[in-house]
Coordinates of C-alpha atoms and ligand atoms in Angstrom, one line a residue:
M1 CA 25.2 15.4 -47.4
K2 CA 23.2 12.3 -48.0
A3 CA 19.6 12.0 -49.0
A4 CA 17.3 9.4 -50.4
V5 CA 16.3 10.5 -53.9
L6 CA 13.3 9.3 -55.9
W7 CA 14.4 9.7 -59.5
E8 CA 11.2 8.5 -61.2
R9 CA 7.9 7.2 -60.0
H10 CA 7.5 3.5 -59.4
S11 CA 11.2 3.1 -58.6
R12 CA 13.3 2.5 -55.5
L13 CA 14.9 5.4 -53.7
K14 CA 18.6 5.9 -54.1
V15 CA 20.7 7.3 -51.3
E16 CA 23.2 9.7 -52.8
E17 CA 25.2 12.8 -52.1
I18 CA 23.3 16.0 -52.8
D19 CA 23.8 19.7 -52.1
L20 CA 21.8 22.1 -49.9
A21 CA 21.3 25.7 -50.8
D22 CA 22.3 28.6 -48.5
L23 CA 19.8 29.8 -46.0
E24 CA 17.3 32.4 -47.3
S25 CA 15.1 34.8 -45.4
G26 CA 12.8 33.2 -42.9
E27 CA 14.5 29.8 -43.1
A28 CA 16.2 27.5 -40.6
R29 CA 18.6 24.7 -41.4
V30 CA 17.8 21.5 -39.4
R31 CA 20.0 18.5 -39.0
V32 CA 17.4 15.7 -39.3
L33 CA 17.8 13.0 -36.7
A34 CA 14.7 11.0 -37.3
S35 CA 12.0 10.8 -40.0
G36 CA 9.0 8.5 -39.9
V37 CA 7.9 6.7 -43.1
C38 CA 4.2 7.5 -43.8
H39 CA 1.9 6.0 -46.3
S40 CA 1.6 9.3 -48.1
D41 CA 5.3 9.2 -48.9
L42 CA 4.5 6.0 -50.8
H43 CA 1.7 7.8 -52.7
H44 CA 4.3 10.1 -54.2
I45 CA 6.2 7.0 -55.4
N46 CA 3.2 5.2 -56.8
R47 CA 0.9 7.9 -58.0
E48 CA 0.9 11.1 -60.0
T49 CA 0.9 13.9 -57.5
A50 CA 1.6 17.6 -57.5
F51 CA 5.2 16.9 -56.5
Q52 CA 7.5 15.9 -59.4
P53 CA 10.5 13.7 -59.3
P54 CA 13.4 13.9 -58.9
M55 CA 12.4 14.5 -55.4
V56 CA 13.5 13.9 -51.8
L57 CA 10.5 12.4 -49.8
G58 CA 9.9 12.5 -46.1
H59 CA 7.5 14.8 -44.2
E60 CA 7.6 13.3 -40.6
G61 CA 10.9 14.6 -39.3
A62 CA 12.5 16.0 -36.2
G63 CA 16.0 17.1 -35.5
I64 CA 18.3 19.9 -34.2
V65 CA 18.4 23.4 -35.6
D66 CA 21.8 23.9 -37.2
A67 CA 21.6 27.5 -38.4
V68 CA 19.0 30.2 -38.9
A69 CA 18.7 33.2 -41.2
P70 CA 19.7 36.4 -39.5
E71 CA 16.2 37.7 -38.7
V72 CA 14.8 34.4 -37.4
T73 CA 14.2 34.6 -33.6
S74 CA 11.7 31.8 -33.0
V75 CA 14.3 29.1 -32.9
K76 CA 18.1 29.1 -32.5
P77 CA 20.9 26.7 -33.3
G78 CA 20.9 23.7 -30.9
D79 CA 17.1 23.7 -30.4
R80 CA 15.4 20.3 -30.8
V81 CA 12.4 20.7 -33.1
V82 CA 9.7 18.9 -34.9
I83 CA 9.4 19.9 -38.5
M84 CA 5.8 20.6 -39.5
F85 CA 5.0 20.6 -43.2
G86 CA 3.0 22.8 -45.5
S87 CA 2.8 26.5 -46.2
K88 CA 1.9 29.2 -43.8
C89 CA 1.9 32.4 -45.7
G90 CA 0.4 34.4 -42.8
T91 CA -1.6 36.6 -45.1
C92 CA -4.3 34.5 -46.8
H93 CA -7.8 34.3 -45.5
Y94 CA -7.2 31.0 -43.8
C95 CA -4.0 32.0 -42.1
H96 CA -5.7 35.1 -40.7
A97 CA -8.6 32.9 -39.6
G98 CA -6.3 30.6 -37.6
E99 CA -6.9 27.7 -40.0
D100 CA -3.2 27.6 -41.2
Y101 CA -3.6 24.0 -42.5
L102 CA -5.9 25.4 -45.2
C103 CA -3.4 28.0 -46.3
T104 CA -3.9 28.6 -50.0
A105 CA -0.4 29.7 -50.7
V106 CA 1.4 27.4 -53.1
L107 CA 4.7 26.2 -51.7
P108 CA 7.4 28.1 -53.6
D109 CA 8.8 26.1 -56.5
H110 CA 12.2 26.7 -55.0
P111 CA 14.0 23.5 -54.1
R112 CA 16.9 23.9 -51.7
F113 CA 18.2 20.5 -52.8
T114 CA 20.3 20.0 -56.0
Q115 CA 22.7 17.5 -57.4
N116 CA 25.2 18.7 -60.0
S117 CA 22.9 21.8 -60.5
Q118 CA 19.8 19.6 -61.1
R119 CA 16.9 20.6 -58.9
L120 CA 15.4 18.1 -56.6
T121 CA 11.8 18.7 -55.3
Q122 CA 11.5 19.0 -51.5
L123 CA 8.4 17.1 -50.6
L124 CA 5.9 19.4 -48.8
G125 CA 8.6 21.9 -48.3
V126 CA 10.4 19.4 -46.0
G127 CA 12.1 16.4 -47.7
S128 CA 13.2 14.9 -44.4
F129 CA 14.9 11.8 -45.9
A130 CA 17.9 14.0 -46.0
E131 CA 20.6 14.7 -43.4
Y132 CA 19.9 18.4 -43.5
V133 CA 16.9 20.4 -44.7
N134 CA 16.2 24.1 -45.1
V135 CA 12.7 24.9 -44.0
N136 CA 10.5 27.8 -43.1
A137 CA 11.4 28.5 -39.5
S138 CA 7.8 29.2 -38.6
N139 CA 7.1 25.5 -39.3
L140 CA 9.4 24.4 -36.4
V141 CA 8.0 23.6 -33.0
P142 CA 10.4 23.2 -30.1
V143 CA 10.7 19.8 -28.4
P144 CA 11.8 19.4 -24.8
D145 CA 14.9 17.3 -23.9
E146 CA 12.8 14.6 -22.2
M147 CA 11.2 13.6 -25.5
P148 CA 13.1 11.2 -27.7
V149 CA 13.6 12.6 -31.2
E150 CA 12.0 9.7 -33.0
S151 CA 8.8 10.1 -31.0
A152 CA 8.9 13.8 -31.7
A153 CA 9.1 13.1 -35.4
L154 CA 5.8 11.3 -35.4
L155 CA 4.2 14.6 -34.2
A156 CA 5.0 16.0 -37.7
C157 CA 2.3 13.8 -39.3
G158 CA 0.8 10.6 -37.9
V159 CA 0.1 11.6 -34.3
T160 CA -1.1 15.1 -35.2
T161 CA -3.3 13.9 -38.1
G162 CA -4.9 11.1 -36.1
L163 CA -5.6 13.1 -32.9
G164 CA -6.7 16.2 -34.8
A165 CA -9.1 14.1 -36.9
V166 CA -10.9 13.1 -33.7
T167 CA -10.7 16.2 -31.6
K168 CA -10.7 19.0 -34.2
T169 CA -12.3 17.7 -37.4
A170 CA -14.9 15.5 -35.8
G171 CA -15.1 16.9 -32.3
V172 CA -15.9 13.4 -30.9
Q173 CA -17.9 13.7 -27.6
P174 CA -17.7 11.4 -24.6
G175 CA -20.0 8.4 -25.0
S176 CA -19.8 8.4 -28.8
N177 CA -19.5 5.3 -30.8
V178 CA -16.4 5.5 -33.1
A179 CA -15.2 3.2 -35.8
V180 CA -11.8 3.5 -37.5
I181 CA -11.2 1.8 -40.8
G182 CA -7.4 1.2 -41.3
V183 CA -5.3 1.2 -38.1
G184 CA -1.8 1.9 -39.4
G185 CA 0.4 4.7 -38.3
V186 CA -2.2 7.4 -38.6
G187 CA -5.3 5.3 -37.8
M188 CA -3.8 4.0 -34.6
N189 CA -3.7 7.7 -33.4
V190 CA -7.4 8.0 -34.4
V191 CA -8.1 5.0 -32.1
Q192 CA -6.1 6.6 -29.3
G193 CA -7.7 10.0 -29.8
A194 CA -11.2 8.5 -29.7
A195 CA -10.3 6.6 -26.5
L196 CA -8.9 9.8 -24.9
S197 CA -12.1 11.7 -26.0
G198 CA -14.2 9.3 -23.9
A199 CA -15.8 7.3 -26.8
S200 CA -17.7 4.4 -25.4
R201 CA -17.0 2.0 -28.3
V202 CA -13.8 2.3 -30.4
I203 CA -14.1 -0.2 -33.2
A204 CA -10.9 -0.9 -35.0
I205 CA -11.0 -2.4 -38.5
D206 CA -8.0 -3.6 -40.5
L207 CA -6.8 -6.6 -42.6
V208 CA -3.8 -7.3 -40.4
E209 CA -4.3 -9.2 -37.1
R210 CA -1.2 -7.7 -35.5
K211 CA -2.5 -4.1 -36.2
L212 CA -5.8 -5.0 -34.5
E213 CA -4.0 -6.4 -31.4
M214 CA -2.0 -3.2 -31.2
A215 CA -5.2 -1.1 -31.6
Q216 CA -6.5 -2.7 -28.5
Q217 CA -3.5 -1.4 -26.6
F218 CA -4.3 2.0 -28.0
G219 CA -7.8 1.9 -26.7
A220 CA -9.9 0.0 -29.2
T221 CA -12.8 -1.9 -27.5
H222 CA -13.7 -4.0 -30.5
M223 CA -11.5 -5.4 -33.4
I224 CA -12.8 -6.5 -36.8
N225 CA -10.7 -8.1 -39.4
A226 CA -12.2 -7.0 -42.8
A227 CA -10.5 -9.9 -44.5
D228 CA -13.1 -12.2 -43.2
T229 CA -15.9 -10.0 -41.9
D230 CA -18.0 -7.3 -43.6
P231 CA -17.0 -4.2 -41.6
V232 CA -20.2 -2.3 -42.3
Q233 CA -22.5 -5.0 -40.9
A234 CA -20.1 -5.6 -38.0
I235 CA -20.1 -1.9 -37.1
R236 CA -23.9 -1.8 -37.2
D237 CA -24.1 -5.0 -35.1
L238 CA -22.0 -3.4 -32.4
T239 CA -24.0 -0.1 -32.4
H240 CA -27.6 -1.2 -31.8
G241 CA -28.1 -1.7 -35.5
R242 CA -27.7 2.0 -36.1
G243 CA -24.1 2.5 -37.2
A244 CA -21.4 4.5 -35.5
D245 CA -21.6 8.2 -34.6
Y246 CA -18.3 8.8 -36.3
V247 CA -16.5 6.5 -38.8
F248 CA -12.9 7.4 -39.8
E249 CA -11.4 6.2 -43.0
V250 CA -7.7 6.2 -42.7
I251 CA -6.6 4.4 -45.9
G252 CA -7.6 6.5 -48.9
R253 CA -9.5 4.1 -51.1
P254 CA -13.0 4.5 -52.7
E255 CA -14.3 1.2 -51.3
T256 CA -13.3 1.9 -47.7
I257 CA -14.6 5.5 -47.9
K258 CA -17.9 4.1 -49.1
Q259 CA -17.8 1.7 -46.1
A260 CA -17.2 4.6 -43.8
Y261 CA -20.2 6.4 -45.2
D262 CA -22.4 3.3 -45.0
A263 CA -21.3 2.4 -41.5
A264 CA -22.1 5.9 -40.1
R265 CA -25.5 6.2 -38.3
R266 CA -28.3 8.4 -39.5
G267 CA -27.1 11.9 -38.7
G268 CA -23.6 10.5 -38.2
T269 CA -20.3 11.6 -39.7
A270 CA -17.8 9.9 -42.0
V271 CA -14.4 11.5 -41.8
V272 CA -12.0 10.9 -44.6
V273 CA -8.4 11.0 -43.3
G274 CA -6.8 8.8 -45.9
L275 CA -5.4 10.5 -49.0
G276 CA -7.1 9.1 -52.1
A277 CA -5.9 9.4 -55.7
A278 CA -6.8 12.4 -57.8
N279 CA -8.5 10.2 -60.4
E280 CA -10.7 8.2 -58.1
E281 CA -14.3 9.0 -57.0
V282 CA -16.9 7.7 -54.6
S283 CA -20.6 7.9 -55.2
F284 CA -23.6 7.9 -52.9
P285 CA -27.3 7.4 -53.5
L286 CA -28.5 11.0 -53.3
D287 CA -31.9 10.4 -51.7
E288 CA -30.1 8.5 -48.8
L289 CA -27.5 11.2 -48.4
M290 CA -30.2 13.8 -47.9
R291 CA -32.7 11.8 -45.9
S292 CA -30.1 10.3 -43.6
G293 CA -28.6 13.7 -42.7
K294 CA -25.2 12.1 -42.7
A295 CA -22.1 14.3 -43.1
I296 CA -18.9 13.5 -45.0
K297 CA -15.9 15.5 -43.9
G298 CA -12.4 15.6 -45.2
C299 CA -9.6 15.9 -42.7
F300 CA -6.3 17.4 -43.8
Y301 CA -3.4 17.3 -41.4
G302 CA -5.6 16.9 -38.4
A303 CA -6.8 20.6 -38.9
V304 CA -3.6 21.4 -37.0
Q305 CA -2.5 24.8 -35.7
P306 CA 1.1 23.8 -35.1
H307 CA 2.1 26.2 -32.4
R308 CA -1.2 25.7 -30.5
D309 CA -1.7 22.0 -30.8
V310 CA 1.7 20.3 -31.0
P311 CA 2.8 21.7 -27.6
R312 CA -0.4 20.2 -26.1
Y313 CA 0.3 16.9 -27.7
I314 CA 3.9 17.0 -26.3
D315 CA 2.5 17.7 -22.8
M316 CA 0.1 14.7 -23.2
Y317 CA 3.1 12.6 -24.1
L318 CA 5.2 13.8 -21.2
T319 CA 2.4 13.2 -18.7
G320 CA 1.9 9.7 -20.1
R321 CA -1.5 10.3 -21.6
L322 CA -0.4 9.9 -25.2
K323 CA 1.4 6.8 -26.4
I324 CA 4.0 7.6 -29.1
D325 CA 7.0 5.4 -28.4
Q326 CA 4.8 2.3 -28.7
L327 CA 3.9 3.2 -32.3
I328 CA 7.5 2.8 -33.5
S329 CA 7.8 -0.8 -34.5
R330 CA 11.2 -0.6 -36.3
R331 CA 14.1 1.7 -36.8
F332 CA 16.0 1.9 -40.1
R333 CA 19.2 3.6 -41.3
L334 CA 18.8 6.0 -44.3
D335 CA 20.3 3.4 -46.6
Q336 CA 17.6 1.0 -45.5
V337 CA 14.8 3.4 -46.6
N338 CA 13.4 1.0 -49.2
D339 CA 13.2 -1.7 -46.6
A340 CA 11.1 0.7 -44.5
F341 CA 8.7 1.1 -47.3
D342 CA 8.6 -2.7 -47.9
A343 CA 7.9 -3.3 -44.2
M344 CA 5.0 -0.8 -44.3
V345 CA 3.5 -2.4 -47.4
A346 CA 3.8 -5.8 -45.8
G347 CA 1.9 -4.6 -42.8
Q348 CA 4.9 -5.4 -40.5
V349 CA 5.1 -2.0 -38.8
A350 CA 2.8 0.6 -37.2
R351 CA 5.5 3.1 -37.9
G352 CA 9.0 2.6 -39.2
V353 CA 11.4 5.4 -38.5
I354 CA 14.6 6.4 -40.3
M355 CA 17.3 7.2 -37.7
F356 CA 20.2 9.4 -38.9
E357 CA 22.6 8.4 -36.2
Ligands
APR1 N1 -9.8 -2.6 -44.9 C1 -9.2 -2.4 -43.7 N2 -7.9 -2.0 -43.5 C2 -7.2 -1.8 -44.6 C3 -7.6 -2.0 -45.9 C4 -9.0 -2.5 -46.0 N3 -9.5 -2.7 -47.2 N4 -6.6 -1.8 -46.8 C5 -5.6 -1.4 -46.0 N5 -5.9 -1.5 -44.7 C6 -5.0 -1.1 -43.6 C7 -3.6 -1.6 -43.6 O1 -3.5 -3.0 -43.2 C8 -2.9 -0.7 -42.7 O2 -2.8 -1.1 -41.4 O3 -4.9 0.3 -43.5 C9 -3.7 0.6 -42.8 C10 -3.0 1.8 -43.4 O4 -1.9 2.1 -42.6 P1 -0.4 2.6 -43.1 O5 0.0 1.8 -44.3 O6 0.4 2.6 -41.9 O7 -0.7 4.1 -43.6 P2 -0.7 5.4 -42.8 O8 0.7 6.0 -42.8 O9 -1.4 5.2 -41.5 O10 -1.6 6.4 -43.7 C11 -2.9 6.1 -43.9 O11 -3.7 8.3 -44.1 O12 -2.7 10.4 -44.1 C12 -3.1 9.3 -44.9 O13 -1.8 9.5 -46.8 C13 -2.1 8.7 -45.7 O14 -3.6 7.7 -47.1 C14 -2.8 7.4 -46.1 C15 -3.6 7.1 -44.8
ZN2 ZN1 2.1 11.6 -43.5
ZN3 ZN1 -1.9 31.4 -45.9

């Protein structure tokens, strides 16, 4: 089968034939039909991360179950599924507490991908830039026939992270003022989540005019281009001089995380959704942090409980409340995967999706 392999960091992916291991206990084999290209995939190309090349990237996939291990009953061959990522050991403190996304189990160093016996890392236990993946069957959430597979794929990361940041991590209330710094594939879903939550102002900030126009279609009430306007001042100007109740940073850079903190009102919350680098830090004047009563919260994977939240998001899509199709700006074949990354870096797409057929 074919997969896009990252052989070393800072290089292009190579689409090559690789081998897939036999199914093991608890696993399902999924024929991947669509996989979104997320900015965090790029982080694993450009930065040192816990996942080592050679590696198959991709963590926003959906497809059809091809086979399951004998004891697996939650899905069966032929089922259409979204492939959620991460571990879910079921026995750690967080899994017991219903906070699966915080599961402390380390993903087994047990790649199911090889090429000539060389092991290839499976990013986040998924690696969906491959025609087939073996994954933990409990990470698969069924998708109804009415939902196109490429839209379902976006539930595996961008949609779920963005909506969850608003509704679960922040708990945005109707009437709140919300600002979103970075309205790409994930940030656009923060915008739409804030609008769905009844925020009065949803202020979108980006450097790319086209993203800001799109954010308006997803519910932004105000658009600020940070290329020519100071976003912190602009957010304050739009919120009675106070700052927003919630400011989401959806890029992962120290300067924009600082902007999110500065643009939150006294007692407000800055939510960091963007994935920053391990060697970068942000600092805050301590007296202000304490006196202002502000909160800074990290948001991993939209605090998702896959089997509770994803079916709800699917229902919101089916009833027309949640826009997902409109996020997909371009479709690529697997052998165009590097073009998909280029389009993302150039700001040409909200989401590019690799289509496998
Ligand atoms: N100010 C405002 N917007 C910016 C800035 C900046 N200084 N720098 C970049 N942006 C915008 C880009 O123009 C783009 O629209 O941020 C957006 C980032 O979007 P994508 O590249 O589509 O990235 P996405 O997949 O949404 O991921 C964003 O969230 O989950 C994390 O790991 C992910 O760190 C990544 C972040
Ligand atoms: Zn992602
Ligand atoms: Zn666990």
